[in-house]
Protein backbone atom coordinates (compact mmCIF):
# COMPACT_ATOMS: atom_id res chain seq x y z
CA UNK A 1 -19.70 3.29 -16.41
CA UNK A 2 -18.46 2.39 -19.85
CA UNK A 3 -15.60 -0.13 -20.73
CA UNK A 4 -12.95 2.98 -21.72
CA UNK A 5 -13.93 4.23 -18.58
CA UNK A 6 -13.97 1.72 -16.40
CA UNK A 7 -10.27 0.83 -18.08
CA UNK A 8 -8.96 4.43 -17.19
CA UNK A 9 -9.63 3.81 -13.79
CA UNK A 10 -8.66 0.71 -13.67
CA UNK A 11 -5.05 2.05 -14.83
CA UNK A 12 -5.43 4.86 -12.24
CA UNK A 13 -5.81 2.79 -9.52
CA UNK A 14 -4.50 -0.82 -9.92
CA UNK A 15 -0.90 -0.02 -8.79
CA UNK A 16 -2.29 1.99 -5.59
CA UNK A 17 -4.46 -1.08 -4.56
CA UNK A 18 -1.82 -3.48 -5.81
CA UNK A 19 0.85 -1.89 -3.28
CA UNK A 20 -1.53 -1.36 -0.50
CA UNK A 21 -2.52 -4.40 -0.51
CA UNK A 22 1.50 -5.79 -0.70
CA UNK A 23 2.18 -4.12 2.61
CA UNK A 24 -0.40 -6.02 4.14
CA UNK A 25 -0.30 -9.31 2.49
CA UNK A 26 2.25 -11.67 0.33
CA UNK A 27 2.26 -10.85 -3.58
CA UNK A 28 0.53 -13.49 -4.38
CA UNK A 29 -2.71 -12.48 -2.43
CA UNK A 30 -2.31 -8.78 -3.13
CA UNK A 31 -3.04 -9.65 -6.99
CA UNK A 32 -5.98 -11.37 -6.34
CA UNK A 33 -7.12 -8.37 -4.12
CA UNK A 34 -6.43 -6.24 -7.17
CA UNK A 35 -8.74 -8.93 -9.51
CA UNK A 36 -11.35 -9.29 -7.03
CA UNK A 37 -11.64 -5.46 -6.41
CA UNK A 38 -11.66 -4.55 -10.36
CA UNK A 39 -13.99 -8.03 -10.82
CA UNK A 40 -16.51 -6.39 -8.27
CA UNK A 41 -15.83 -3.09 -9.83
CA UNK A 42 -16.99 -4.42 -13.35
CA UNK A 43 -19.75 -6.29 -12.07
CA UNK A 44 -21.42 -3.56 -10.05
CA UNK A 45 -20.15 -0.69 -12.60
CA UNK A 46 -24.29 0.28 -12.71
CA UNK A 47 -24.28 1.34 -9.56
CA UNK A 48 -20.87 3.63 -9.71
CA UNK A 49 -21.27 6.92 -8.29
CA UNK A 50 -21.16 9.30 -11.17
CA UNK A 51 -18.49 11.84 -9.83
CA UNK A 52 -14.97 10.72 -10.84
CA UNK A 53 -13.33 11.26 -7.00
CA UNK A 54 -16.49 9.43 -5.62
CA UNK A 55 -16.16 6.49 -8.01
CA UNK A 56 -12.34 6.40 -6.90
CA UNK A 57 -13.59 6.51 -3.71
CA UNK A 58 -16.00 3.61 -4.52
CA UNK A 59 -13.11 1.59 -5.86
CA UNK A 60 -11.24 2.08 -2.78
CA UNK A 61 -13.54 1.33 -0.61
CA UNK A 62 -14.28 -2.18 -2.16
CA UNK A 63 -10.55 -2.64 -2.38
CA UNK A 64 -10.00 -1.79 1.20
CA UNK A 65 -12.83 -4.42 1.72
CA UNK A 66 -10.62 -6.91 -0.40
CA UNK A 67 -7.72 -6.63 1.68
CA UNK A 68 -9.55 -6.84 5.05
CA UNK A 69 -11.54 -10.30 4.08
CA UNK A 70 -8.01 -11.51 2.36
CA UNK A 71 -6.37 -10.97 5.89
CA UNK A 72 -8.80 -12.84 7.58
CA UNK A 73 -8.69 -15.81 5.63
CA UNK A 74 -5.16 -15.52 6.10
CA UNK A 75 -4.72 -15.33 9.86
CA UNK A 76 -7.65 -18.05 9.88
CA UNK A 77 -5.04 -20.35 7.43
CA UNK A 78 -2.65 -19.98 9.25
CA UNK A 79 -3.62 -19.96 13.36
CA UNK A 80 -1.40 -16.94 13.86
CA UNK A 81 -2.36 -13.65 14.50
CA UNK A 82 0.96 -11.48 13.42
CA UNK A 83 0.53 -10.69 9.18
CA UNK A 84 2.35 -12.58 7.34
CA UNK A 85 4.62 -9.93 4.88
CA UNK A 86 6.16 -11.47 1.68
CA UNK A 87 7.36 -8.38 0.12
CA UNK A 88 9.41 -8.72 -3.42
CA UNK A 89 12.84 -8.50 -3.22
CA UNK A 90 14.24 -4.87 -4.36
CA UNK A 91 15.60 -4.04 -7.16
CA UNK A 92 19.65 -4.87 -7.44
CA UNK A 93 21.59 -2.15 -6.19
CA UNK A 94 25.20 -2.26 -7.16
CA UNK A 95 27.22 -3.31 -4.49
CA UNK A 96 30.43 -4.97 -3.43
CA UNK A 97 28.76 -6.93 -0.93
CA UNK A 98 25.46 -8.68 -1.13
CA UNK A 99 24.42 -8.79 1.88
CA UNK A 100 24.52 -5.54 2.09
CA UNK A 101 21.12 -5.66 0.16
CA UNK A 102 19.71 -7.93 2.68
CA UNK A 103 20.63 -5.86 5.61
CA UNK A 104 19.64 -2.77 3.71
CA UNK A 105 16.35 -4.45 2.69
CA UNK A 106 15.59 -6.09 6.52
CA UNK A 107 16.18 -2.58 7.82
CA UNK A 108 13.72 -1.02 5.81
CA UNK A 109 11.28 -3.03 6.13
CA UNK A 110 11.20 -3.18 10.15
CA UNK A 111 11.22 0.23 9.56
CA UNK A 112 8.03 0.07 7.63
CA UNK A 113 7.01 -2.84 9.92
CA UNK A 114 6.78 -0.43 12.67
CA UNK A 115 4.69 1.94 11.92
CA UNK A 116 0.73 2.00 12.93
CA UNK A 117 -1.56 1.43 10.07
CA UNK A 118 -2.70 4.81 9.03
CA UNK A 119 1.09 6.17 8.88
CA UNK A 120 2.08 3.01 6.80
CA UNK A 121 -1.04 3.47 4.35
CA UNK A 122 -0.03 7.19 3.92
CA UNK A 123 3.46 6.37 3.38
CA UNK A 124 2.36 3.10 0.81
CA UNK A 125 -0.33 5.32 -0.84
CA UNK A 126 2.36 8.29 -1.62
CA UNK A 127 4.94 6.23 -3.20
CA UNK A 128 2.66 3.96 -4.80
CA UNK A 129 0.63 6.62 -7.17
CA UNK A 130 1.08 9.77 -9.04
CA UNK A 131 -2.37 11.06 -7.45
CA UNK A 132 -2.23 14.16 -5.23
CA UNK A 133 -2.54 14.61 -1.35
CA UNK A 134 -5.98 15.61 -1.69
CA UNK A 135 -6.63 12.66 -3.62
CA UNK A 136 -5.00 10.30 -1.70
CA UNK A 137 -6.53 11.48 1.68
CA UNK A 138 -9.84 11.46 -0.52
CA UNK A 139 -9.57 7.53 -1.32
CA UNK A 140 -8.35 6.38 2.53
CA UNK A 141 -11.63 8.75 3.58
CA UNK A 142 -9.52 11.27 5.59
CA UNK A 143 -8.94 15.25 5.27
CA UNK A 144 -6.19 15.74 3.40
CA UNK A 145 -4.18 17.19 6.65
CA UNK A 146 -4.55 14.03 8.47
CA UNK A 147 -3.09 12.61 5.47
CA UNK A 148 -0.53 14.95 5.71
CA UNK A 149 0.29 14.60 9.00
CA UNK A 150 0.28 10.68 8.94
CA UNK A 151 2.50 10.64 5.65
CA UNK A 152 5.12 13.28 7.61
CA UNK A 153 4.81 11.02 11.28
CA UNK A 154 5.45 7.84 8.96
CA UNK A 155 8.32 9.42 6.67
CA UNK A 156 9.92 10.69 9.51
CA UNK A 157 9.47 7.73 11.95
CA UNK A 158 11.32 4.95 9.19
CA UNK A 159 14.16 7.90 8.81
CA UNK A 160 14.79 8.12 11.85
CA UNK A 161 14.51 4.04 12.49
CA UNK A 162 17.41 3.21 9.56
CA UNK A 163 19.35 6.23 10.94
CA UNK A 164 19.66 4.69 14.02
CA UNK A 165 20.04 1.18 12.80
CA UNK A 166 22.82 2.63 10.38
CA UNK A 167 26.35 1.03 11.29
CA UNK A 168 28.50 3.62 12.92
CA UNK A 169 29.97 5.92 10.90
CA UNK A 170 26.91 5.30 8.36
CA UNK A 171 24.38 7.74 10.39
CA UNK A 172 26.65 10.56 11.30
């Protein structure tokens, strides 16, 4: 793999592994994940599969790697088995009341909380890139139906979470 190319798919896939790794872990540790992964990526570029969906594949793989080791040093830090989420604040909305953005914010990301893995990956993965289903599924090593079907399950499980955590008269 040369430099320009190992730079294109670095840009490809940085913000994917940045904001997978962000669901799972506190910003801090999700940008080393994405510096270790495209470290390891560099350093073993010799042995990149030729193909250009296998060497995303590759990436991913080592990324999802990266994540998995970070977690475990992180529950081993810390004594506790629940993840520890520090996701960034979103971006200002306007409204009257700020805490509105808090309570928006905390609903959302129970919401996200809740879901099992695969649905939350799916969901993370979709927002988080510009690549298609087929792709996606292709990366988290899945046919692109289960990835489908865990993106719909996970979409439709955090609606219908803040549509029932809406105040009344919100949800109606």
């Amino acid at each position: 793999m040369e430099r320009d190319e190992f730079a294109a798919l670095m840009r490809e896939l940085q913000s994917l592994v940045f904001n997978v790794a962000l669901a799972k872990l506190p910003p801090e540790d999700a940008r080393d994940v994405v510096s270790e992964t495209f470290l390891v990526v560099w350093q073993k570029r010799a042995s990149a599969p030729a193909d250009p969906s296998e060497r995303r594949r590759w990436v991913w793989g080592v990324a999802h790697r990266k994540i998995q080791h970070a977690q475990q040093q992180r529950r081993r830090k810390h004594h506790d088995a629940r993840f520890a989420h520090d996701h960034a604040a979103p971006d200002p909305v306007a409204y009257d009341d700020p805490a509105a953005v808090v309570t928006e914010a905390e609903s959302a990301r129970r919401a996200f909380d809740a879901l099992p893995a695969g649905e939350r990956e799916a969901v993370i993965a979709a927002l988080a890139s510009d690549l298609s289903g087929a792709e996606i599924a292709a990366l988290l090593g899945v046919t692109p139906s289960a990835f489908a079907s865990r993106l719909s399950r996970g979409r439709e499980k955090i609606a219908r979470f803040l549509y029932d955590s809406a105040p009344l008269g919100e949800g109606e």
